[in-house]
Coordinates of C-alpha atoms and ligand atoms in Angstrom, one line a residue:
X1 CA -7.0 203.8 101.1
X2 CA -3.7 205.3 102.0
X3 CA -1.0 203.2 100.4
X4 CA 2.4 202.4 101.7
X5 CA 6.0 202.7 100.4
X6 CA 8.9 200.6 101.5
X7 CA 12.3 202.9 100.9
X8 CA 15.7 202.1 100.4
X9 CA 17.2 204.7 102.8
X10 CA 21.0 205.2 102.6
X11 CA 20.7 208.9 103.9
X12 CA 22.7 210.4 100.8
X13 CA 20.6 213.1 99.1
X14 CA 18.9 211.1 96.4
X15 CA 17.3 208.6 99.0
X16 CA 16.4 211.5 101.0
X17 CA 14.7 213.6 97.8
X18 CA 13.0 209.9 97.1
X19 CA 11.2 210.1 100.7
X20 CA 10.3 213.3 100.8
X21 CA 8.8 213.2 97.1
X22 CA 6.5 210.3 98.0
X23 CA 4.9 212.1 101.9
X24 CA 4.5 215.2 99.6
X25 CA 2.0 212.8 97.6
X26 CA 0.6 211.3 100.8
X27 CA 1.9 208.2 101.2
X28 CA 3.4 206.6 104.0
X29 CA 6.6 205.6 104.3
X30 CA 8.7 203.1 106.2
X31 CA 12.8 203.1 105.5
X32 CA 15.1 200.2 104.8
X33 CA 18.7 201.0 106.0
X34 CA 21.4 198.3 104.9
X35 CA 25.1 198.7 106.8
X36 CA 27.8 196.8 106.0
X37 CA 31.8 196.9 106.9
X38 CA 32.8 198.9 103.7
X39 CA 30.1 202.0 104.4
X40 CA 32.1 205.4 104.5
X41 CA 29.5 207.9 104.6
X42 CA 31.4 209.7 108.0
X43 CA 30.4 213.0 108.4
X44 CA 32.4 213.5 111.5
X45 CA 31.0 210.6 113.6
X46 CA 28.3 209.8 111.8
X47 CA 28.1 206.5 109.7
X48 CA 25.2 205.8 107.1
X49 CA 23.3 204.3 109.6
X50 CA 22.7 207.5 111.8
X51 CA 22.8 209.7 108.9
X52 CA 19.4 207.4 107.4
X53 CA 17.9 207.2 110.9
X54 CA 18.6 211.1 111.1
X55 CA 16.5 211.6 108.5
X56 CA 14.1 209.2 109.3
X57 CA 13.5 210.9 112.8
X58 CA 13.4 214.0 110.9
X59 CA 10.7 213.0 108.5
X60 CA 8.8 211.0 111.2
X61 CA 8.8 207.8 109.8
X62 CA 9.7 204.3 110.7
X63 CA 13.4 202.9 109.9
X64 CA 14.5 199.2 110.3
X65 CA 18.5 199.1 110.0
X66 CA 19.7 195.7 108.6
X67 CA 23.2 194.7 108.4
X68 CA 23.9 192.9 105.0
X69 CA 25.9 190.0 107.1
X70 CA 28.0 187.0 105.3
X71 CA 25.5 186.4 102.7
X72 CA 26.3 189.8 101.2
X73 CA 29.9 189.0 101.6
X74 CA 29.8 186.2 99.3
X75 CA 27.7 188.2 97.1
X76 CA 31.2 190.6 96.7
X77 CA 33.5 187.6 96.4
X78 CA 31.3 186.5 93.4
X79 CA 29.5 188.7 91.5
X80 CA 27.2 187.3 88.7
X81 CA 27.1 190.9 87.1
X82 CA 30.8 191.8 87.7
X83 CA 32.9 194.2 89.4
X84 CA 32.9 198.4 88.5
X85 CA 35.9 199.8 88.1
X86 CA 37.4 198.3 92.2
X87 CA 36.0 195.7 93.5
X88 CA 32.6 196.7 93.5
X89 CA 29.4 194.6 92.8
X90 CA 27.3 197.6 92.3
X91 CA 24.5 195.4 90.3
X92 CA 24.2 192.3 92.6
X93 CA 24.9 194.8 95.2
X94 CA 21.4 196.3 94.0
X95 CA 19.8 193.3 93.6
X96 CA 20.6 191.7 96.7
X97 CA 19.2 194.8 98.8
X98 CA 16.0 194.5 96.5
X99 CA 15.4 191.2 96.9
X100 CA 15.7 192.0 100.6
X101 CA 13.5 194.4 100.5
X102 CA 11.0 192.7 98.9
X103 CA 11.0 190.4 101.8
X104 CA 10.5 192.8 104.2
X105 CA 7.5 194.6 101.9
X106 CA 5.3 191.6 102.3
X107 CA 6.4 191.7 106.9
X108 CA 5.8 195.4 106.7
X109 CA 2.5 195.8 105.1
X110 CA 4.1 198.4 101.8
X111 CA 2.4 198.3 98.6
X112 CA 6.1 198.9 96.5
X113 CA 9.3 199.7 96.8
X114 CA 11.5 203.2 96.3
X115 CA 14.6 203.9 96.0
X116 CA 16.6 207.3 95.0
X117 CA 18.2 205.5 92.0
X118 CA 18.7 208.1 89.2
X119 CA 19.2 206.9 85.2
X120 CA 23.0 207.5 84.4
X121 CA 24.1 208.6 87.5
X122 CA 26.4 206.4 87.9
X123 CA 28.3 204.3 85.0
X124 CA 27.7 200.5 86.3
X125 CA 24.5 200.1 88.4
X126 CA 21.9 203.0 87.1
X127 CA 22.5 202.7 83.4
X128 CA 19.1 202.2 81.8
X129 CA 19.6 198.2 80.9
X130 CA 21.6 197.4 83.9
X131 CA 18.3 199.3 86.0
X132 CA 15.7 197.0 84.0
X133 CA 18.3 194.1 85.2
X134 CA 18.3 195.0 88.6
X135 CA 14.5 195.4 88.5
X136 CA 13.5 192.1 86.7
X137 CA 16.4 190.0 88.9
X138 CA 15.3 191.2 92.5
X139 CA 11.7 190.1 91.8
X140 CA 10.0 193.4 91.6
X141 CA 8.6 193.8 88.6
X142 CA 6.5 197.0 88.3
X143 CA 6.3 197.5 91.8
X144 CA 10.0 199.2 91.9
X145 CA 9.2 203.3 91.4
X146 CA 12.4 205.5 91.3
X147 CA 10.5 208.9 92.1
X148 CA 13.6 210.9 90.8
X149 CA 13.5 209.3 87.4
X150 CA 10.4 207.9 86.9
X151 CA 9.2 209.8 84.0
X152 CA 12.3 207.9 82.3
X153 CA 10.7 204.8 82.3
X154 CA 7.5 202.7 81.8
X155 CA 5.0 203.3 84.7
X156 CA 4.4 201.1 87.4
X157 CA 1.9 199.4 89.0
X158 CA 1.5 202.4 91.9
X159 CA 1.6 204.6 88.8
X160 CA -1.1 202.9 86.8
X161 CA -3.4 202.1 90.0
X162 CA -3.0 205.9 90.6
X163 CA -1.6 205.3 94.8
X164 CA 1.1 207.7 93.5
X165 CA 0.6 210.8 91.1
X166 CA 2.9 209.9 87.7
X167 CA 2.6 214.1 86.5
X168 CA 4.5 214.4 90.2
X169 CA 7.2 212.5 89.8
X170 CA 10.8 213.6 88.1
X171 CA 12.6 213.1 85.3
X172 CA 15.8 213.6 86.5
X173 CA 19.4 211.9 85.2
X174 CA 22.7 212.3 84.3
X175 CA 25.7 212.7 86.5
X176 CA 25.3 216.5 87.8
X177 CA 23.6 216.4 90.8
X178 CA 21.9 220.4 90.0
X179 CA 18.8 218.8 89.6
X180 CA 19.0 217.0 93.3
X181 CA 19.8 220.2 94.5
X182 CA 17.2 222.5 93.0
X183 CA 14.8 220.0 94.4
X184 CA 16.2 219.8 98.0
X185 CA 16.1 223.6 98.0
X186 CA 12.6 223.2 97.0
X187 CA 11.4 220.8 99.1
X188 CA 13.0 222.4 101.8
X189 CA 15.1 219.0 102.5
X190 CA 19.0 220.3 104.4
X191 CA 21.9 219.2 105.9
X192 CA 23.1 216.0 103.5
X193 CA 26.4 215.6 104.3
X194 CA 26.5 212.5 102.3
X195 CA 25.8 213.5 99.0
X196 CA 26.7 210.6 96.6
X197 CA 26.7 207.8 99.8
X198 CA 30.4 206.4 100.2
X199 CA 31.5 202.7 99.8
X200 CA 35.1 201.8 100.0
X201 CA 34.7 198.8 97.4
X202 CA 34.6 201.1 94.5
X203 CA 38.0 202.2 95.8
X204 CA 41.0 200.9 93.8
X205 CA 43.7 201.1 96.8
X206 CA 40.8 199.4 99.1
X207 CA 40.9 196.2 96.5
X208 CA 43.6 194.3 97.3
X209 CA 43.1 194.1 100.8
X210 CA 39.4 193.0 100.1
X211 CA 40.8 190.6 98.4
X212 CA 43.5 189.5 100.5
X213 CA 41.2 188.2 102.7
X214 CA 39.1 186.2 100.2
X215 CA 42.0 185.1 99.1
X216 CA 42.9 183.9 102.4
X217 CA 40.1 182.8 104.2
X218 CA 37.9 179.7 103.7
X219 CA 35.0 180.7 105.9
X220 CA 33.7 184.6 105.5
X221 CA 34.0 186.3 108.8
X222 CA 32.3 190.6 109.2
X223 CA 35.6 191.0 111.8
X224 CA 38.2 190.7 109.0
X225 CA 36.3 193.2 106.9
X226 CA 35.5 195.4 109.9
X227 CA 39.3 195.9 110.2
X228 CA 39.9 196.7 106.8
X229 CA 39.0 200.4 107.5
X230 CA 42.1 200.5 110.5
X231 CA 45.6 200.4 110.6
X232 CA 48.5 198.9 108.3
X233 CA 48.0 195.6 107.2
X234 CA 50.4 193.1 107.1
X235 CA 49.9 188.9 105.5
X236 CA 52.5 187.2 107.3
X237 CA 51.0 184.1 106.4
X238 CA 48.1 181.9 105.2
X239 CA 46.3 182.4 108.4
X240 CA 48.5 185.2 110.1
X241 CA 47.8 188.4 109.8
X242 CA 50.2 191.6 111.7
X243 CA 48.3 195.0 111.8
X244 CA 50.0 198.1 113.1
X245 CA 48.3 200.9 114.6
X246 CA 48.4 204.6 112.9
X247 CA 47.8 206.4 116.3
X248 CA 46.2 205.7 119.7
X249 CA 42.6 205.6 118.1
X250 CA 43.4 202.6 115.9
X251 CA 45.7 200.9 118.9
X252 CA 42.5 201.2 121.0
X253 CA 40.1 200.0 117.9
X254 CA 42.5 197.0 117.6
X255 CA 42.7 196.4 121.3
X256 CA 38.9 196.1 121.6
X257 CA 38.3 193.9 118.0
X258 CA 41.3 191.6 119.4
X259 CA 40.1 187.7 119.4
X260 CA 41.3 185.1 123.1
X261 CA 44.7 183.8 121.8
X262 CA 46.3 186.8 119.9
X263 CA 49.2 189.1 120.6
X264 CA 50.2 192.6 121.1
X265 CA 53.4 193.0 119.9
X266 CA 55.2 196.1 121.0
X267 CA 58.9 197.6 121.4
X268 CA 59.7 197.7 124.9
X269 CA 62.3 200.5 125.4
X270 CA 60.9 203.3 123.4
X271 CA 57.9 204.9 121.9
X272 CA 55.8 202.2 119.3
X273 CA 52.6 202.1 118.1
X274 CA 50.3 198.6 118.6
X275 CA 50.9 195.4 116.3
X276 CA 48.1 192.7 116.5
X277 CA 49.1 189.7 115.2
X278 CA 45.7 187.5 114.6
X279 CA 45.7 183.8 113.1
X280 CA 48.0 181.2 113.6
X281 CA 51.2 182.2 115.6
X282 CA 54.5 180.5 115.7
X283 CA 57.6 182.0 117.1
X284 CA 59.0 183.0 113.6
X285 CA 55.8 184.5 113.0
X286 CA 56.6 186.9 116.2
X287 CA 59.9 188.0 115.4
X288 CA 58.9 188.9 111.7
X289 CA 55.8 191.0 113.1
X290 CA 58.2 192.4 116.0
X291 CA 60.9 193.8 112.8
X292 CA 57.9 195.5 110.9
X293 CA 56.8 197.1 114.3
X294 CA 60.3 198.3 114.5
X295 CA 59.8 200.2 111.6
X296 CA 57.7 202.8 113.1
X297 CA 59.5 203.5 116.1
X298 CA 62.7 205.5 116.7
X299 CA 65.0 202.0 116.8
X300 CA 68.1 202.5 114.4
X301 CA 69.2 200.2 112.0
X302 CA 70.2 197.2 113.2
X303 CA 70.0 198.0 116.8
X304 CA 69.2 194.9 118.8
X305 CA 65.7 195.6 120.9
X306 CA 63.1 194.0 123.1
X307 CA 59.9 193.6 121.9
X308 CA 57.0 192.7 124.3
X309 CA 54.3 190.1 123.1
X310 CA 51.4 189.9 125.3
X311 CA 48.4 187.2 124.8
X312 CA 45.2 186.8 127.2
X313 CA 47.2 184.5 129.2
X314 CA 51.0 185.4 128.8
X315 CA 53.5 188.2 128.6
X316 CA 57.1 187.3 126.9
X317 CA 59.7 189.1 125.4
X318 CA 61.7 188.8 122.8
X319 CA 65.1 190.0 121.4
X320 CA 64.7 191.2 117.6
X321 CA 67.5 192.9 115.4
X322 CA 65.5 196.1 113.7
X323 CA 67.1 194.8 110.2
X324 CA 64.4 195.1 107.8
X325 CA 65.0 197.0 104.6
X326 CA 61.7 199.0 102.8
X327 CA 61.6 196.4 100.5
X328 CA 61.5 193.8 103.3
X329 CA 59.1 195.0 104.8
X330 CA 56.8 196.0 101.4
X331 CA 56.5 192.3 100.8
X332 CA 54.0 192.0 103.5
X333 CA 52.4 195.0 103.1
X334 CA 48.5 193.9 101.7
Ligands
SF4_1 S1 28.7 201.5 95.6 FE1 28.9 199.9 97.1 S2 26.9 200.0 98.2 FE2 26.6 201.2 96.3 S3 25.8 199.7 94.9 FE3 28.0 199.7 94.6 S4 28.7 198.0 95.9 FE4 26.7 198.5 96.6

């Protein structure tokens, strides 16, 4: 009986090589592609969604794409393991896409569950106790087989019922990805633009600004994490965010992401990029995000300009004095 693997498909390499080392042995194969607001896998366009359904088209198999959603959001704002070295969950991050999976194991008919997890690849999630964690916490117990590394650890139940040849599988680890290279060229698996995956929580500058808006908001929402990748940001106040455009993409991003109620804020008489000021607005509020907006245009110092706010409903403008100093103006900056 032909038996059935559920993978964890990111589209980096070692998620790839974890596919392709299971259909060599026969089995079949469905993918398991997780998005979420923080993914920076980008080959050009490309996000990690259409790099993993790339491959999946490429291999021939079947790929469900499931956004994490809120529930991994509060996952990030409290971490039972901990954070890495940012503000990354890596362990409950692993957990919580396991225990999903094992969900959708039982809806899709797989036998176990792969993923392209190495031992000591990286320093927080695939050490070998924190793996055994991971393992044991998302309810898998001997049904989880890492093909790259399996030879590293205790075989499982696909292993011991023979579905999946044990003298086939690697024993790869460590930090070098050589190995995952050798094998691609072997198994004739190209074009991985996304070697190691990306995620912007295990970036230190991207921390604060995650933060921020925990910080900040009672009720989780994906919008204010979706914006984290675009534009300056700006806490004007509990509930009042200003962010400025870098360049016409972002002013166009913001446009589009903008919310019945907010405002444009931009100078009127000369060249200025797009502030959006989202939350609560009050008229102090719109002269502080009209003086940081100021800053990035051509306005001297302490020239007195027009700025033009524009809601759904309204258009107004307002007089503001471009006075703000760098510091002034760094004491918003998230
Ligand atoms: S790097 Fe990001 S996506 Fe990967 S395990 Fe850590 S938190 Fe999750």
């Amino acid at each position: 009986m032909k038996r059935k693997a559920l993978a964890l498909l990111s589209g980096g390499l070692d998620s790839t090589l974890a596919v392709k080392v299971m259909l060599e042995q026969g089995i079949e194969v469905e993918a398991l592609n997780f998005t979420s607001p923080f993914c920076t896998c980008t080959g050009k366009n490309a996000g990690c969604k259409s790099e993993a359904v790339r491959v999946a088209e490429e291999f021939g198999i079947p790929i469900k794409v499931v956004n994490k959603g809120i529930e991994y959001l509060e996952v990030v704002r409290n971490p039972k393991h901990g954070y890495g070295k940012a503000i990354n969950p890596c362990i409950d991050c692993r957990i919580f896409l396991l225990r999903k999976a094992k969900e959708y194991m039982v809806e899709s008919g797989a036998d176990f569950v792969i993923t392209g997890e190495v031992l000591g690849q990286r320093p927080m999630s695939q050490r070998r106790d924190t793996l055994r964690v991971i393992e044991r916490e998302s309810g898998l117990e001997g049904l989880l087989l890492r093909p790259l590394s399996a030879k590293h650890f205790t075989p499982t139940v696909p292993e011991n019922e023979g579905w999946v040849d044990r003298a086939k599988l690697l024993a790869i680890q460590g930090r070098s990805r050589k190995d995952q290279m050798e094998l691609a060229e072997e198994l004739d698996v190209k074009n991985y633009p996304c070697p190691a995956g990306g995620c912007m929580l295990t970036e230190v500058s991207f921390a604060p600004k995650v933060k921020d808006v925990f910080d900040h908001s009672d009720e989780l929402n994906m919008r204010d994490f979706r914006l984290l990748k675009l534009a300056r940001h700006f806490r004007l106040g509990k509930r009042t965010k200003l962010l400025v455009g870098r360049n016409e993409a972002e002013n166009n991003a913001l446009t589009a992401q903008m919310h019945p109620g907010e405002a444009t804020v931009r100078w009127l008489d000369g060249s200025s990029p797009l502030g959006v000021v989202m939350g609560e607005i009050s008229p102090e509020i719109l002269e502080i995000a009209g003086k940081i907006v100021l800053r990035y245009t051509k306005a001297e110092n302490g020239m007195s300009c027009t700025v033009k706010v524009n809601r759904s409903d309204s258009e107004e403008l307002l007089s503001v004095t471009n006075t703000y100093s760098e510091p002034e103006i760094e004491q918003f900056r998230v």
